[in-house]
Amino acid sequence: MSQMNRRRALQLLAALGTTGLVAGCGTDDEGDPTATGSPIKIGLVAPESGSGRAIGEDIVNGFELYLATHGQRLGGHPVTLVKADEGDNAKTGQAAVNDLLKQGVLALTGVVNPTVMSGIRDIVEQARVPLIGSNASPVSLQSVVYIWRTSYVLDEPGRALGAYLKQRLPAGSRVLMIAPEGSSLDVMQGFRQGFGADDPRIAGEPVWTNPTANPGESTYVSDIRQALNRRPTAIFCHFSGTAAIQFIKQLRRYRPAYTGPIYAPGFLTEGSVLNEVSKVLLDDEDRLLPGPIQTVSNYSADLNNNANRIFASAYRKTYNVSPSTYAMASWDAAQVLDGAIGLAGANPTPQQVNLALGKVGQIDSPRGVWQFNQPRTPQQRWYLRTVQFDGRLLSNVMVNEIATLG
């Protein structure tokens, strides 16, 4: 979206009743005292095409919404948000980051693809410009100084869900793991760690599928057939975006051979996925078919806290959809930058902002209160969600909190 002007932000916040934030946004007068900070540039890296485009849009939306509802300022400084196309591999991600660094950005944010995050690590660390990642965080990304993340580490959703299911699945269960080869290794290892690698209820090694980001209508058919030959009573999987849409559709072709539960990290049903697969989840009378889909996430749009009521309401009014965990993490990236830049003083440098990031303390987030741990990732709660109707809309409805990790 194009960035909303200050008057539109004030109108939006007034409609929501968020008077405290309205006061922080100031007025349209040029003499606004909050405008005294020197202008700054923030670089946002996200894919603008391909399979990651939808996640990239959510990340852009979350960050821009925070700016719009905070007077287009961070830490009292007017912000120019400079966006660069992440592309779909390390090389394109490196080019995007190098371009933003040449433009003199004070900090970086975004990044969808874990491969890109790993590929830009050395560039960011050598440039000594802080990056607040709002999605990708592979387990291998360790011992960094200038890279912070407001999302999660890739093994955490598997660990949270594995530990939860370990206590709840009855003896004799057979849990089949299936996921794209390579990119899902962290998630699968996290699930094994949480569930117990030697637990007899795990039905052998994972079935690894084609890792393509743009699968066709039969890409997963043979893999699903192989998986169901093991006669699972439950499936744990890891797919997102277009891959999630195709996996769900192709698995549903095997009804009634498999009507058991599907468990996954929240990416399986996040963002626009539910709309795309709704027809295969419902019967002719628009009732949910047997075979529940439950996911674990660090966020659910129906969380009942004040920060989420403000964020989710503003997001729905602006974009006409419920916010995803990607949008929430990007909103939080803006929020921690807001605090850190304010702490860094009147003329902040990237190095001063990086030091200040370690001092922002607890974040009053739509996901619930969290804070950075020593590895610069969130210590946060994880929630179990189930796909069901919320009114007339098919939604990810929060069931309960199941873990705190980080």
Tab-separated table of C-alpha atoms in Angstrom:
chain	number	residue	atom	x	y	z
A	1	MET	CA	0.000	0.000	0.000
A	2	SER	CA	1.063	3.641	-0.317
A	3	GLN	CA	1.956	5.164	3.030
A	4	MET	CA	-1.019	6.861	4.673
A	5	ASN	CA	-0.602	10.530	5.518
A	6	ARG	CA	-0.694	11.822	9.053
A	7	ARG	CA	-4.301	13.049	8.858
A	8	ARG	CA	-5.482	9.577	7.764
A	9	ALA	CA	-3.552	8.000	10.645
A	10	LEU	CA	-5.212	10.343	13.129
A	11	GLN	CA	-8.653	9.588	11.703
A	12	LEU	CA	-8.003	5.850	11.922
A	13	LEU	CA	-6.767	5.990	15.502
A	14	ALA	CA	-9.602	8.282	16.567
A	15	ALA	CA	-12.085	5.764	15.168
A	16	LEU	CA	-10.382	3.035	17.185
A	17	GLY	CA	-10.395	5.093	20.373
A	18	THR	CA	-6.605	4.842	20.785
A	19	THR	CA	-6.157	8.315	22.213
A	20	GLY	CA	-2.715	7.679	23.611
A	21	LEU	CA	-1.347	6.855	20.189
A	22	VAL	CA	-3.224	9.773	18.634
A	23	ALA	CA	-1.413	12.137	20.957
A	24	GLY	CA	1.895	10.629	19.867
A	25	CYS	CA	1.067	11.215	16.222
A	26	GLY	CA	0.794	14.969	16.654
A	27	THR	CA	-1.068	17.201	14.210
A	28	ASP	CA	-0.749	18.375	10.648
A	29	ASP	CA	0.964	21.586	11.758
A	30	GLU	CA	4.522	22.011	10.576
A	31	GLY	CA	5.406	23.224	14.069
A	32	ASP	CA	4.675	19.847	15.615
A	33	PRO	CA	7.289	19.397	18.381
A	34	THR	CA	7.628	15.658	17.570
A	35	ALA	CA	9.094	16.600	14.184
A	36	THR	CA	12.342	17.954	15.646
A	37	GLY	CA	14.307	14.730	15.105
A	38	SER	CA	16.508	14.551	12.033
A	39	PRO	CA	15.101	12.511	9.102
A	40	ILE	CA	16.218	8.882	8.902
A	41	LYS	CA	15.998	6.041	6.375
A	42	ILE	CA	14.968	2.480	7.203
A	43	GLY	CA	15.576	-0.259	4.635
A	44	LEU	CA	12.963	-2.979	4.232
A	45	VAL	CA	13.919	-6.196	2.407
A	46	ALA	CA	11.061	-8.395	1.142
A	47	PRO	CA	10.213	-10.431	-1.980
A	48	GLU	CA	8.092	-8.561	-4.489
A	49	SER	CA	7.249	-11.549	-6.694
A	50	GLY	CA	7.282	-15.336	-6.673
A	51	SER	CA	6.131	-17.693	-3.940
A	52	GLY	CA	7.208	-15.376	-1.121
A	53	ARG	CA	5.315	-12.343	-2.418
A	54	ALA	CA	2.270	-12.775	-0.147
A	55	ILE	CA	4.443	-13.005	2.973
A	56	GLY	CA	6.446	-10.022	1.741
A	57	GLU	CA	3.260	-7.998	1.355
A	58	ASP	CA	2.232	-8.809	4.931
A	59	ILE	CA	5.641	-7.710	6.196
A	60	VAL	CA	5.441	-4.436	4.287
A	61	ASN	CA	1.874	-3.866	5.478
A	62	GLY	CA	2.725	-4.455	9.137
A	63	PHE	CA	5.655	-2.035	9.104
A	64	GLU	CA	3.836	0.645	7.116
A	65	LEU	CA	0.810	0.416	9.390
A	66	TYR	CA	2.975	1.056	12.440
A	67	LEU	CA	4.475	4.112	10.774
A	68	ALA	CA	1.063	5.372	9.695
A	69	THR	CA	-0.327	5.080	13.207
A	70	HIS	CA	2.742	6.712	14.771
A	71	GLY	CA	3.046	9.861	12.681
A	72	GLN	CA	5.516	8.347	10.181
A	73	ARG	CA	8.196	8.560	12.885
A	74	LEU	CA	10.422	6.203	14.812
A	75	GLY	CA	12.028	7.459	17.998
A	76	GLY	CA	10.830	10.990	17.164
A	77	HIS	CA	12.531	11.012	13.753
A	78	PRO	CA	10.635	11.361	10.444
A	79	VAL	CA	11.123	8.113	8.522
A	80	THR	CA	11.630	7.388	4.860
A	81	LEU	CA	11.002	3.683	4.288
A	82	VAL	CA	13.178	2.412	1.422
A	83	LYS	CA	12.110	-0.973	0.055
A	84	ALA	CA	14.242	-3.463	-1.868
A	85	ASP	CA	13.252	-6.708	-3.583
A	86	GLU	CA	14.642	-9.697	-1.707
A	87	GLY	CA	14.208	-12.030	-4.661
A	88	ASP	CA	14.306	-15.757	-4.011
A	89	ASN	CA	17.929	-16.640	-3.270
A	90	ALA	CA	20.999	-15.501	-1.372
A	91	LYS	CA	22.457	-13.616	-4.340
A	92	THR	CA	19.378	-11.473	-4.913
A	93	GLY	CA	19.075	-10.848	-1.176
A	94	GLN	CA	22.693	-9.713	-0.984
A	95	ALA	CA	22.157	-7.299	-3.870
A	96	ALA	CA	19.111	-5.825	-2.126
A	97	VAL	CA	20.965	-5.297	1.156
A	98	ASN	CA	24.019	-3.797	-0.536
A	99	ASP	CA	21.779	-1.341	-2.400
A	100	LEU	CA	20.083	-0.232	0.809
A	101	LEU	CA	23.398	0.181	2.629
A	102	LYS	CA	24.638	2.448	-0.174
A	103	GLN	CA	21.601	4.640	0.437
A	104	GLY	CA	22.657	5.229	4.036
A	105	VAL	CA	19.897	3.433	5.936
A	106	LEU	CA	20.033	3.618	9.715
A	107	ALA	CA	18.678	0.089	10.102
A	108	LEU	CA	17.307	-2.813	8.071
A	109	THR	CA	14.236	-4.988	8.528
A	110	GLY	CA	12.224	-7.702	6.772
A	111	VAL	CA	13.704	-10.816	5.075
A	112	VAL	CA	11.373	-13.734	4.317
A	113	ASN	CA	13.644	-16.538	3.068
A	114	PRO	CA	15.954	-18.344	5.567
A	115	THR	CA	18.483	-18.884	2.778
A	116	VAL	CA	18.578	-15.138	2.165
A	117	MET	CA	18.998	-14.455	5.882
A	118	SER	CA	22.009	-16.773	6.031
A	119	GLY	CA	23.384	-15.276	2.819
A	120	ILE	CA	23.314	-11.669	4.062
A	121	ARG	CA	24.705	-12.374	7.508
A	122	ASP	CA	28.311	-11.391	6.791
A	123	ILE	CA	27.295	-8.269	4.866
A	124	VAL	CA	25.186	-7.013	7.763
A	125	GLU	CA	27.759	-7.847	10.415
A	126	GLN	CA	30.585	-6.184	8.493
A	127	ALA	CA	28.500	-3.084	7.745
A	128	ARG	CA	27.608	-2.796	11.461
A	129	VAL	CA	24.052	-1.789	10.601
A	130	PRO	CA	21.327	-3.483	12.678
A	131	LEU	CA	18.877	-5.793	10.952
A	132	ILE	CA	15.597	-6.591	12.693
A	133	GLY	CA	14.414	-9.678	10.849
A	134	SER	CA	10.649	-10.142	10.829
A	135	ASN	CA	10.406	-13.688	9.492
A	136	ALA	CA	13.368	-15.916	8.637
A	137	SER	CA	15.547	-17.245	11.445
A	138	PRO	CA	17.351	-20.530	10.744
A	139	VAL	CA	18.830	-22.430	13.686
A	140	SER	CA	22.305	-22.063	12.157
A	141	LEU	CA	22.176	-18.257	12.505
A	142	GLN	CA	24.109	-17.877	15.741
A	143	SER	CA	26.765	-15.635	17.333
A	144	VAL	CA	25.496	-12.531	15.558
A	145	VAL	CA	25.864	-8.988	16.872
A	146	TYR	CA	23.830	-6.877	14.446
A	147	ILE	CA	21.032	-9.298	13.517
A	148	TRP	CA	17.923	-9.335	15.708
A	149	ARG	CA	14.656	-11.125	15.025
A	150	THR	CA	11.084	-10.362	16.090
A	151	SER	CA	9.722	-13.644	14.738
A	152	TYR	CA	10.990	-17.036	15.958
A	153	VAL	CA	13.741	-19.613	15.419
A	154	LEU	CA	12.708	-22.242	12.871
A	155	ASP	CA	12.866	-25.215	15.248
A	156	GLU	CA	10.616	-23.587	17.873
A	157	PRO	CA	7.152	-24.287	16.404
A	158	GLY	CA	8.102	-27.954	16.002
A	159	ARG	CA	9.444	-28.121	19.555
A	160	ALA	CA	6.309	-26.513	20.985
A	161	LEU	CA	3.904	-28.748	19.076
A	162	GLY	CA	5.990	-31.886	19.598
A	163	ALA	CA	6.032	-31.468	23.374
A	164	TYR	CA	2.289	-30.774	23.398
A	165	LEU	CA	1.380	-33.840	21.312
A	166	LYS	CA	3.745	-36.077	23.283
A	167	GLN	CA	1.485	-35.633	26.301
A	168	ARG	CA	-1.812	-35.956	24.444
A	169	LEU	CA	-1.574	-38.586	21.722
A	170	PRO	CA	-2.574	-42.034	23.013
A	171	ALA	CA	-0.377	-45.102	22.961
A	172	GLY	CA	-0.495	-46.813	19.606
A	173	SER	CA	-0.664	-43.559	17.660
A	174	ARG	CA	1.388	-43.294	14.472
A	175	VAL	CA	2.598	-39.773	13.678
A	176	LEU	CA	3.818	-39.364	10.105
A	177	MET	CA	6.137	-36.424	9.331
A	178	ILE	CA	6.122	-34.971	5.812
A	179	ALA	CA	7.757	-31.790	4.514
A	180	PRO	CA	9.847	-30.316	1.680
A	181	GLU	CA	13.403	-31.595	1.594
A	182	GLY	CA	16.129	-29.260	2.848
A	183	SER	CA	14.151	-26.205	3.922
A	184	SER	CA	12.202	-28.100	6.602
A	185	LEU	CA	15.082	-29.739	8.427
A	186	ASP	CA	15.027	-27.309	11.391
A	187	VAL	CA	11.272	-27.748	11.848
A	188	MET	CA	11.399	-31.548	11.677
A	189	GLN	CA	14.309	-31.719	14.115
A	190	GLY	CA	12.459	-29.404	16.482
A	191	PHE	CA	9.408	-31.673	16.406
A	192	ARG	CA	11.529	-34.753	17.121
A	193	GLN	CA	13.219	-32.934	19.992
A	194	GLY	CA	9.885	-31.944	21.525
A	195	PHE	CA	8.132	-35.281	20.944
A	196	GLY	CA	11.096	-37.537	21.611
A	197	ALA	CA	13.270	-38.839	18.802
A	198	ASP	CA	12.964	-42.445	19.991
A	199	ASP	CA	9.245	-42.359	20.759
A	200	PRO	CA	7.682	-45.401	19.015
A	201	ARG	CA	4.646	-43.324	18.038
A	202	ILE	CA	6.730	-41.578	15.339
A	203	ALA	CA	6.158	-43.525	12.131
A	204	GLY	CA	9.725	-43.693	10.842
A	205	GLU	CA	11.784	-41.065	9.076
A	206	PRO	CA	10.066	-38.067	7.473
A	207	VAL	CA	8.739	-38.318	3.953
A	208	TRP	CA	10.651	-35.611	2.104
A	209	THR	CA	8.800	-33.937	-0.741
A	210	ASN	CA	9.912	-31.864	-3.714
A	211	PRO	CA	11.287	-28.572	-2.293
A	212	THR	CA	9.963	-26.434	-5.147
A	213	ALA	CA	8.357	-23.161	-4.090
A	214	ASN	CA	5.874	-23.385	-6.971
A	215	PRO	CA	4.381	-26.898	-6.876
A	216	GLY	CA	1.822	-28.070	-9.406
A	217	GLU	CA	-1.477	-29.870	-8.878
A	218	SER	CA	0.185	-33.308	-8.659
A	219	THR	CA	3.609	-32.466	-7.177
A	220	TYR	CA	2.893	-34.174	-3.836
A	221	VAL	CA	0.660	-37.050	-4.979
A	222	SER	CA	3.284	-39.812	-4.929
A	223	ASP	CA	4.760	-38.552	-1.631
A	224	ILE	CA	1.331	-38.481	0.000
A	225	ARG	CA	0.632	-42.001	-1.253
A	226	GLN	CA	3.936	-43.170	0.232
A	227	ALA	CA	3.083	-41.461	3.526
A	228	LEU	CA	-0.392	-42.983	3.790
A	229	ASN	CA	1.010	-46.448	3.095
A	230	ARG	CA	2.492	-46.228	6.608
A	231	ARG	CA	-1.070	-45.997	7.966
A	232	PRO	CA	-0.642	-42.890	10.119
A	233	THR	CA	-3.222	-41.824	12.681
A	234	ALA	CA	-1.864	-38.243	12.644
A	235	ILE	CA	0.227	-36.155	10.244
A	236	PHE	CA	2.769	-33.498	11.152
A	237	CYS	CA	3.814	-31.369	8.190
A	238	HIS	CA	5.539	-28.113	7.298
A	239	PHE	CA	4.382	-26.172	4.249
A	240	SER	CA	3.671	-22.508	3.612
A	241	GLY	CA	2.247	-20.264	0.912
A	242	THR	CA	1.616	-21.924	-2.462
A	243	ALA	CA	3.147	-25.187	-1.219
A	244	ALA	CA	0.671	-25.279	1.690
A	245	ILE	CA	-2.267	-24.719	-0.650
A	246	GLN	CA	-1.229	-27.546	-2.958
A	247	PHE	CA	-0.369	-29.956	-0.137
A	248	ILE	CA	-3.736	-29.526	1.577
A	249	LYS	CA	-5.640	-29.881	-1.692
A	250	GLN	CA	-3.725	-32.978	-2.743
A	251	LEU	CA	-3.972	-34.634	0.680
A	252	ARG	CA	-7.742	-34.096	0.687
A	253	ARG	CA	-8.007	-36.106	-2.533
A	254	TYR	CA	-7.261	-39.187	-0.442
A	255	ARG	CA	-10.444	-38.951	1.596
A	256	PRO	CA	-11.774	-41.194	3.043
A	257	ALA	CA	-8.464	-43.100	3.172
A	258	TYR	CA	-7.202	-40.465	5.594
A	259	THR	CA	-9.476	-38.362	7.794
A	260	GLY	CA	-7.140	-37.997	10.758
A	261	PRO	CA	-5.776	-34.780	12.235
A	262	ILE	CA	-3.185	-32.596	10.534
A	263	TYR	CA	-0.712	-30.769	12.771
A	264	ALA	CA	1.751	-28.134	11.603
A	265	PRO	CA	3.497	-24.857	12.318
A	266	GLY	CA	1.091	-21.995	11.728
A	267	PHE	CA	2.446	-21.270	8.250
A	268	LEU	CA	0.264	-24.114	6.874
A	269	THR	CA	-2.895	-22.019	7.238
A	270	GLU	CA	-1.488	-18.504	7.564
A	271	GLY	CA	-2.373	-15.464	5.497
A	272	SER	CA	-4.415	-16.164	2.364
A	273	VAL	CA	-4.018	-19.972	2.480
A	274	LEU	CA	-7.367	-20.664	4.191
A	275	ASN	CA	-9.313	-18.767	1.548
A	276	GLU	CA	-7.602	-20.771	-1.187
A	277	VAL	CA	-8.313	-24.178	0.344
A	278	SER	CA	-11.748	-23.559	1.863
A	279	LYS	CA	-13.587	-25.586	-0.796
A	280	VAL	CA	-11.714	-28.800	0.038
A	281	LEU	CA	-12.229	-28.305	3.790
A	282	LEU	CA	-16.028	-27.940	3.553
A	283	ASP	CA	-18.869	-30.210	2.456
A	284	ASP	CA	-21.702	-29.263	0.096
A	285	GLU	CA	-23.512	-27.530	2.963
A	286	ASP	CA	-20.404	-25.505	3.922
A	287	ARG	CA	-19.714	-27.528	7.059
A	288	LEU	CA	-16.191	-28.523	8.055
A	289	LEU	CA	-15.298	-32.028	6.955
A	290	PRO	CA	-13.803	-34.482	9.496
A	291	GLY	CA	-10.045	-34.262	9.922
A	292	PRO	CA	-9.119	-31.264	12.068
A	293	ILE	CA	-6.220	-28.976	11.167
A	294	GLN	CA	-4.394	-27.639	14.211
A	295	THR	CA	-1.372	-25.370	14.043
A	296	VAL	CA	1.002	-23.756	16.500
A	297	SER	CA	2.004	-20.118	16.180
A	298	ASN	CA	3.431	-17.242	18.176
A	299	TYR	CA	0.343	-15.218	17.224
A	300	SER	CA	-3.375	-15.520	16.681
A	301	ALA	CA	-5.468	-12.625	15.394
A	302	ASP	CA	-8.113	-13.270	18.070
A	303	LEU	CA	-5.782	-12.891	21.080
A	304	ASN	CA	-7.521	-10.898	23.790
A	305	ASN	CA	-5.070	-8.200	24.833
A	306	ASN	CA	-5.119	-4.430	24.384
A	307	ALA	CA	-2.112	-4.298	22.049
A	308	ASN	CA	-3.730	-6.833	19.730
A	309	ARG	CA	-7.128	-5.148	19.808
A	310	ILE	CA	-5.464	-1.942	18.577
A	311	PHE	CA	-3.273	-3.667	15.993
A	312	ALA	CA	-5.801	-6.162	14.621
A	313	SER	CA	-8.566	-3.565	14.387
A	314	ALA	CA	-6.329	-1.091	12.560
A	315	TYR	CA	-5.066	-3.829	10.241
A	316	ARG	CA	-8.569	-5.004	9.338
A	317	LYS	CA	-9.758	-1.431	8.728
A	318	THR	CA	-6.785	-0.735	6.480
A	319	TYR	CA	-6.406	-3.988	4.519
A	320	ASN	CA	-9.819	-5.679	4.924
A	321	VAL	CA	-8.235	-8.917	6.163
A	322	SER	CA	-7.109	-10.253	9.528
A	323	PRO	CA	-3.401	-9.839	10.303
A	324	SER	CA	-0.986	-12.743	9.994
A	325	THR	CA	1.987	-13.585	12.181
A	326	TYR	CA	4.177	-12.104	9.410
A	327	ALA	CA	2.430	-8.732	9.647
A	328	MET	CA	2.523	-8.831	13.454
A	329	ALA	CA	6.276	-9.530	13.551
A	330	SER	CA	6.880	-6.621	11.170
A	331	TRP	CA	4.750	-4.309	13.328
A	332	ASP	CA	6.893	-5.399	16.276
A	333	ALA	CA	10.074	-4.784	14.278
A	334	ALA	CA	8.923	-1.200	13.840
A	335	GLN	CA	8.010	-1.041	17.514
A	336	VAL	CA	11.437	-2.136	18.763
A	337	LEU	CA	13.140	0.231	16.331
A	338	ASP	CA	10.905	3.013	17.636
A	339	GLY	CA	12.115	2.358	21.166
A	340	ALA	CA	15.767	1.830	20.268
A	341	ILE	CA	16.065	4.909	18.050
A	342	GLY	CA	14.470	6.984	20.801
A	343	LEU	CA	17.079	5.692	23.257
A	344	ALA	CA	19.930	6.348	20.825
A	345	GLY	CA	19.666	10.145	21.048
A	346	ALA	CA	19.169	13.106	18.754
A	347	ASN	CA	21.616	12.013	16.053
A	348	PRO	CA	21.611	8.222	16.141
A	349	THR	CA	24.175	6.091	14.367
A	350	PRO	CA	23.562	2.454	13.392
A	351	GLN	CA	25.944	1.326	16.111
A	352	GLN	CA	24.118	3.377	18.764
A	353	VAL	CA	20.784	1.945	17.637
A	354	ASN	CA	22.201	-1.567	17.842
A	355	LEU	CA	23.340	-0.993	21.427
A	356	ALA	CA	19.953	0.477	22.284
A	357	LEU	CA	18.141	-2.592	20.940
A	358	GLY	CA	19.563	-4.490	23.878
A	359	LYS	CA	17.914	-2.015	26.250
A	360	VAL	CA	14.340	-1.895	24.952
A	361	GLY	CA	13.203	-4.462	27.523
A	362	GLN	CA	9.728	-5.960	27.401
A	363	ILE	CA	7.647	-5.364	24.282
A	364	ASP	CA	3.895	-4.896	24.690
A	365	SER	CA	3.073	-6.836	21.551
A	366	PRO	CA	-0.122	-8.080	19.878
A	367	ARG	CA	1.218	-11.608	20.544
A	368	GLY	CA	1.557	-10.852	24.276
A	369	VAL	CA	4.491	-9.421	26.191
A	370	TRP	CA	7.908	-10.675	25.043
A	371	GLN	CA	11.569	-9.669	25.219
A	372	PHE	CA	14.805	-10.399	23.395
A	373	ASN	CA	16.918	-13.245	24.754
A	374	GLN	CA	20.712	-13.477	24.530
A	375	PRO	CA	20.722	-14.861	20.936
A	376	ARG	CA	18.642	-11.796	19.889
A	377	THR	CA	15.424	-13.716	19.279
A	378	PRO	CA	12.119	-13.448	21.194
A	379	GLN	CA	11.374	-15.230	24.427
A	380	GLN	CA	7.680	-15.685	23.749
A	381	ARG	CA	4.522	-17.740	24.097
A	382	TRP	CA	3.292	-20.287	21.573
A	383	TYR	CA	-0.391	-20.876	20.917
A	384	LEU	CA	-2.345	-23.849	19.611
A	385	ARG	CA	-4.913	-22.856	16.977
A	386	THR	CA	-7.594	-24.843	15.184
A	387	VAL	CA	-9.233	-24.183	11.829
A	388	GLN	CA	-12.911	-23.492	12.409
A	389	PHE	CA	-15.595	-20.927	11.697
A	390	ASP	CA	-15.380	-17.614	13.526
A	391	GLY	CA	-18.762	-16.218	12.639
A	392	ARG	CA	-19.020	-16.761	8.883
A	393	LEU	CA	-15.291	-16.777	8.259
A	394	LEU	CA	-13.053	-19.824	8.277
A	395	SER	CA	-10.275	-18.821	10.663
A	396	ASN	CA	-7.377	-19.927	12.833
A	397	VAL	CA	-9.050	-19.831	16.247
A	398	MET	CA	-6.841	-19.891	19.327
A	399	VAL	CA	-7.351	-22.931	21.573
A	400	ASN	CA	-4.840	-22.323	24.347
A	401	GLU	CA	-1.263	-21.376	25.180
A	402	ILE	CA	1.003	-24.440	25.069
A	403	ALA	CA	4.606	-23.275	25.603
A	404	THR	CA	7.025	-20.456	26.276
A	405	LEU	CA	10.289	-20.710	24.332
A	406	GLY	CA	13.288	-18.559	23.603
